[in-house]
PDB file of C-alpha atoms and ligand atoms in Angstrom:
ATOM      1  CA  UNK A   1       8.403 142.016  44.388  1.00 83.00           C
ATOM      2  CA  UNK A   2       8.099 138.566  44.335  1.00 91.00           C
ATOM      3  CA  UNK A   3      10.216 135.463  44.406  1.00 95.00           C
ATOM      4  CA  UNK A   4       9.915 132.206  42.257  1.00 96.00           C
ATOM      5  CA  UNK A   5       9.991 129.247  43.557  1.00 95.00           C
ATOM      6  CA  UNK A   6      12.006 127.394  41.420  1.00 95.00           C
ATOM      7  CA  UNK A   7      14.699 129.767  39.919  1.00 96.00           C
ATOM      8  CA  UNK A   8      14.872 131.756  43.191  1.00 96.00           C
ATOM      9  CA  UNK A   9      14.600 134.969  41.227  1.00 95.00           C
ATOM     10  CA  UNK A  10      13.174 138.045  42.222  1.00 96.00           C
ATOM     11  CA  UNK A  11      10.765 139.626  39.189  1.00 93.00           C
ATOM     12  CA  UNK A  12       7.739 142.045  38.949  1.00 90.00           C
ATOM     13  CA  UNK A  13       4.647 140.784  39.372  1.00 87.00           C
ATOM     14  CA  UNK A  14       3.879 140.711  35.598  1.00 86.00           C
ATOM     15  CA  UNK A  15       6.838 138.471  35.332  1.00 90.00           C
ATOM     16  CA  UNK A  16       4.966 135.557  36.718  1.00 91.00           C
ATOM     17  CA  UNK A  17       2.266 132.896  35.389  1.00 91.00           C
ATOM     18  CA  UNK A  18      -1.337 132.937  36.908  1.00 89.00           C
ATOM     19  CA  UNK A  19      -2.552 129.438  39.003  1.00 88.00           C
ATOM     20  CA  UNK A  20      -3.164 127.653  41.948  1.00 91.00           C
ATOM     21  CA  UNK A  21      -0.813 124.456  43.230  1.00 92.00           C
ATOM     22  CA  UNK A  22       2.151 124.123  40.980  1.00 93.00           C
ATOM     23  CA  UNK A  23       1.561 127.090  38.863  1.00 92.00           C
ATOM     24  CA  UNK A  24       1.892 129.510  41.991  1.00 93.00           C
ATOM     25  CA  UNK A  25       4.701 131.854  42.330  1.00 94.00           C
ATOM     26  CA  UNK A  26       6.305 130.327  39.254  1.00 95.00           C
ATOM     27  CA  UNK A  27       8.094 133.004  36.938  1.00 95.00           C
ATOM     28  CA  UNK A  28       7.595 132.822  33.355  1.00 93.00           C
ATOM     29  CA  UNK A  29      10.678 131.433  32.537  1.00 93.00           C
ATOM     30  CA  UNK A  30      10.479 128.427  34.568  1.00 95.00           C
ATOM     31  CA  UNK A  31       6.831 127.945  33.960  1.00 94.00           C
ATOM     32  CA  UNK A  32       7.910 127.358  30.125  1.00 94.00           C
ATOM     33  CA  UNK A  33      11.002 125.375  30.789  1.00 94.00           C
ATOM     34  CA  UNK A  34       8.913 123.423  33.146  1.00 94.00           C
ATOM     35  CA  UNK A  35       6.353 122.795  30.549  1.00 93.00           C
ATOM     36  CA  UNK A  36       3.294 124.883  32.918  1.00 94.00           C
ATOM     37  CA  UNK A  37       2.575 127.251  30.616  1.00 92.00           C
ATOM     38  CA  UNK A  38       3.434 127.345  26.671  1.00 91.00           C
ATOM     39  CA  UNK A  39       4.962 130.543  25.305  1.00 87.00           C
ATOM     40  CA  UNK A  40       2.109 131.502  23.907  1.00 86.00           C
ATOM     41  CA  UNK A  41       0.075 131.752  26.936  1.00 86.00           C
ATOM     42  CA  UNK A  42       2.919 133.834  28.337  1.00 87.00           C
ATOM     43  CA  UNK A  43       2.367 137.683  26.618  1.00 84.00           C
ATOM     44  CA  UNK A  44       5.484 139.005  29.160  1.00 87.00           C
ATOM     45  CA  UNK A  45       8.102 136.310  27.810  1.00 89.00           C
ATOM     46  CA  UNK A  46      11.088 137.458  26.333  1.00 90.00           C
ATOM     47  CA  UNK A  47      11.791 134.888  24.054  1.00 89.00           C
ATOM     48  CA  UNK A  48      15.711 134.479  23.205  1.00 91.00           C
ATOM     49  CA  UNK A  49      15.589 136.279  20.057  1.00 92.00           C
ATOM     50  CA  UNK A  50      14.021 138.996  22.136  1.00 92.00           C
ATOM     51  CA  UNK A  51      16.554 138.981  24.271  1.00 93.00           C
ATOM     52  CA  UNK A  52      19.369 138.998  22.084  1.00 96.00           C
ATOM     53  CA  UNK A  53      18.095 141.766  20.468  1.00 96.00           C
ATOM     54  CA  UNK A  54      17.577 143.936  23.466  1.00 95.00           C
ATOM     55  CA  UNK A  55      21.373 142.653  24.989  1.00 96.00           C
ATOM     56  CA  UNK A  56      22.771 143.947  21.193  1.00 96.00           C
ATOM     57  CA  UNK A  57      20.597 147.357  21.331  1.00 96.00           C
ATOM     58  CA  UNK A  58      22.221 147.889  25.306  1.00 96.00           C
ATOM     59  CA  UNK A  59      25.844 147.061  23.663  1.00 96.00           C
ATOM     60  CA  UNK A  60      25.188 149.860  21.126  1.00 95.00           C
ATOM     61  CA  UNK A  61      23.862 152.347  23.717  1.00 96.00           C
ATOM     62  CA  UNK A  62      26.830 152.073  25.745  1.00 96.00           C
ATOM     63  CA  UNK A  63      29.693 150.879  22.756  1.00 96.00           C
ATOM     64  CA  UNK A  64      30.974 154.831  22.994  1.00 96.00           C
ATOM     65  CA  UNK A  65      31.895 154.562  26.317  1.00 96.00           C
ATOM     66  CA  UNK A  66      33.756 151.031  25.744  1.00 96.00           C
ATOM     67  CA  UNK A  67      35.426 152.868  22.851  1.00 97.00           C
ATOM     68  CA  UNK A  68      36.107 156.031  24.509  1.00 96.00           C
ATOM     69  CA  UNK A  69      38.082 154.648  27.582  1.00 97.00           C
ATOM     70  CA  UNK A  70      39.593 152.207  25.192  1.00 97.00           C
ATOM     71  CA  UNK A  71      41.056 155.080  23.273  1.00 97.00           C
ATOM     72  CA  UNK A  72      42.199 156.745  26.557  1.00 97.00           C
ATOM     73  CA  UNK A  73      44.138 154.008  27.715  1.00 97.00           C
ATOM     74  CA  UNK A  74      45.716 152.990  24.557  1.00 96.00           C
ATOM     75  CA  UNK A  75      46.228 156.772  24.187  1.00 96.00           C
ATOM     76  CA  UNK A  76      48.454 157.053  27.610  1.00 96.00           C
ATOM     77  CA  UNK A  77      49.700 153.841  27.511  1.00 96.00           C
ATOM     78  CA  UNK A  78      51.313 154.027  23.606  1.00 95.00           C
ATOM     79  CA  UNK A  79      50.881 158.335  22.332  1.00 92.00           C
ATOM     80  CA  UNK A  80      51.377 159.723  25.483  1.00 91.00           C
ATOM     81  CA  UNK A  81      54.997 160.719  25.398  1.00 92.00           C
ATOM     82  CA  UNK A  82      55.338 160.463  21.265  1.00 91.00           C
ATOM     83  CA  UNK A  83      56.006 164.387  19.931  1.00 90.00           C
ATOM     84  CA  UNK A  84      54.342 166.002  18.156  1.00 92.00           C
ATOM     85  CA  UNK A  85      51.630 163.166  17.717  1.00 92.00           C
ATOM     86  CA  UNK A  86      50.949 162.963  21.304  1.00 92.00           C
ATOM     87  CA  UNK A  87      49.915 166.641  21.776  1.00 95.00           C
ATOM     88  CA  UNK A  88      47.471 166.163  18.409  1.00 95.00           C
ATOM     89  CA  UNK A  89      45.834 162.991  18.796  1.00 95.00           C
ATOM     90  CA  UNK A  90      45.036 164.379  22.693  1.00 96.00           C
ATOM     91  CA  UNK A  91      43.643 167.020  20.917  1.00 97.00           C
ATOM     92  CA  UNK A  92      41.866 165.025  18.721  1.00 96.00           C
ATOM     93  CA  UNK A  93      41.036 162.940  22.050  1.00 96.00           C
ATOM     94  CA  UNK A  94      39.789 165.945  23.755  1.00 97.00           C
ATOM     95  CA  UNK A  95      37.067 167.052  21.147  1.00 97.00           C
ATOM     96  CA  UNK A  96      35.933 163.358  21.390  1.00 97.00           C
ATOM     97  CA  UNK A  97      35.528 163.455  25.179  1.00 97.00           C
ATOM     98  CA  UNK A  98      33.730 166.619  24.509  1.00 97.00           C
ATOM     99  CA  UNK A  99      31.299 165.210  22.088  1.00 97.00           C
ATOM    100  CA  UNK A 100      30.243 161.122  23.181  1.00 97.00           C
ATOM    101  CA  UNK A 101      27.867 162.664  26.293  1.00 96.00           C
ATOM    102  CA  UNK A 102      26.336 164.977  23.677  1.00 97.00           C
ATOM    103  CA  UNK A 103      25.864 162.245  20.813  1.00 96.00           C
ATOM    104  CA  UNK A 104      24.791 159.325  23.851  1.00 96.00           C
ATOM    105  CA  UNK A 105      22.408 162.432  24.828  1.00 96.00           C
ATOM    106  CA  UNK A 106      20.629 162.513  21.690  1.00 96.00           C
ATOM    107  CA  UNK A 107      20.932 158.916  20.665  1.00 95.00           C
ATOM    108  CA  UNK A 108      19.136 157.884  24.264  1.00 96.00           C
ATOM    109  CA  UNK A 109      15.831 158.607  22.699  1.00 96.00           C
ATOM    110  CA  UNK A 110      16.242 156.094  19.725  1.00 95.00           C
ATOM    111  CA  UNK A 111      17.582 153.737  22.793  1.00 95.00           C
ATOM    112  CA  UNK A 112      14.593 153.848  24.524  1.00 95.00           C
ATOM    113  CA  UNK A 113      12.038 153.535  21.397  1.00 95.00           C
ATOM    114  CA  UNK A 114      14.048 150.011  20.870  1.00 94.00           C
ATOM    115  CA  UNK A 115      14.248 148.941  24.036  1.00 93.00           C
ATOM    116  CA  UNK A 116      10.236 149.820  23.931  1.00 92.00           C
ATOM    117  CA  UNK A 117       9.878 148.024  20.683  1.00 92.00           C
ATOM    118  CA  UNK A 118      11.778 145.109  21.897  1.00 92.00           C
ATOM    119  CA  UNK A 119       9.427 145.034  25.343  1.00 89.00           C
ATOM    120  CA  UNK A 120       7.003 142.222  25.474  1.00 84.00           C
ATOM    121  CA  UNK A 121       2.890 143.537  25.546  1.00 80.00           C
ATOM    122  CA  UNK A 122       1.664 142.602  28.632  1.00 74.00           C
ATOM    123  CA  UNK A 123      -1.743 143.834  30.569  1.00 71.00           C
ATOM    124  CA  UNK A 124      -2.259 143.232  33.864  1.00 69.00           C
ATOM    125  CA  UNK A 125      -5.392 141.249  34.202  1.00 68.00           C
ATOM    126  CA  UNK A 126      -7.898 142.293  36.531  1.00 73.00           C
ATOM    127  CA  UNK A 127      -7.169 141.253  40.494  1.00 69.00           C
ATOM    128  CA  UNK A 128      -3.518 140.814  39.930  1.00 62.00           C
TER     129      UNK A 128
HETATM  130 ZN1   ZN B   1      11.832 131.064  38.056  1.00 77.96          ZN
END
């Protein structure tokens, strides 16, 4: 994969502007912060409302996770040695363990439809 020039970052090739001189090996991103190209020009942008939008779609993919281990330690830290509470709400603990992978397993679908959704259009032109 390439590298720009300017930002030093490695991107696919559909990541970068087309040109000769100054416009060569330039990634999007710093060919519209440099003025280059305008965004318009540039179908593979993600713009920053694109990009927030895809960051808060990867924060709910993975949230149950946060929660889950966030539960676990509060759970041994505070419940662990409180009876009879301890014993239910690891129980209750349990079941949830059980049944994040399964929900994350059918949620990933929906994931990946947004994350499509919130994916720039961009063909290839012809010789790159
Ligand atoms: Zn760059």
């Amino acid at each position: 994969m390439p590298t720009c020039r300017h930002c030093y970052g490695v991107y696919k090739r559909d990541q970068f502007i087309h040109g000769n001189g100054p416009r060569a090996q330039v990634c999007v991103r710093c060919g519209v912060e440099k003025g280059l190209v305008s965004e318009e020009e540039v179908a593979s942008f993600y713009t920053p409302s694109v990009a927030n939008a895809r960051f808060s779609a990867l924060a709910r993919r993975w949230s149950p996770l946060m929660w889950l281990s966030i539960i676990w330690v509060s759970w041994i830290v505070f419940l662990k040695d409180v009876k009879p509470w301890g014993l239910y709400t690891l129980i209750v603990l349990g079941l949830f363990t059980l049944i994040v992978p399964v929900y994350m397993l059918l949620v990933s679908s929906k994931h990946m439809a947004a994350m499509a959704r919130l994916t720039p259009d961009y063909e290839r032109p012809k010789g790159h």
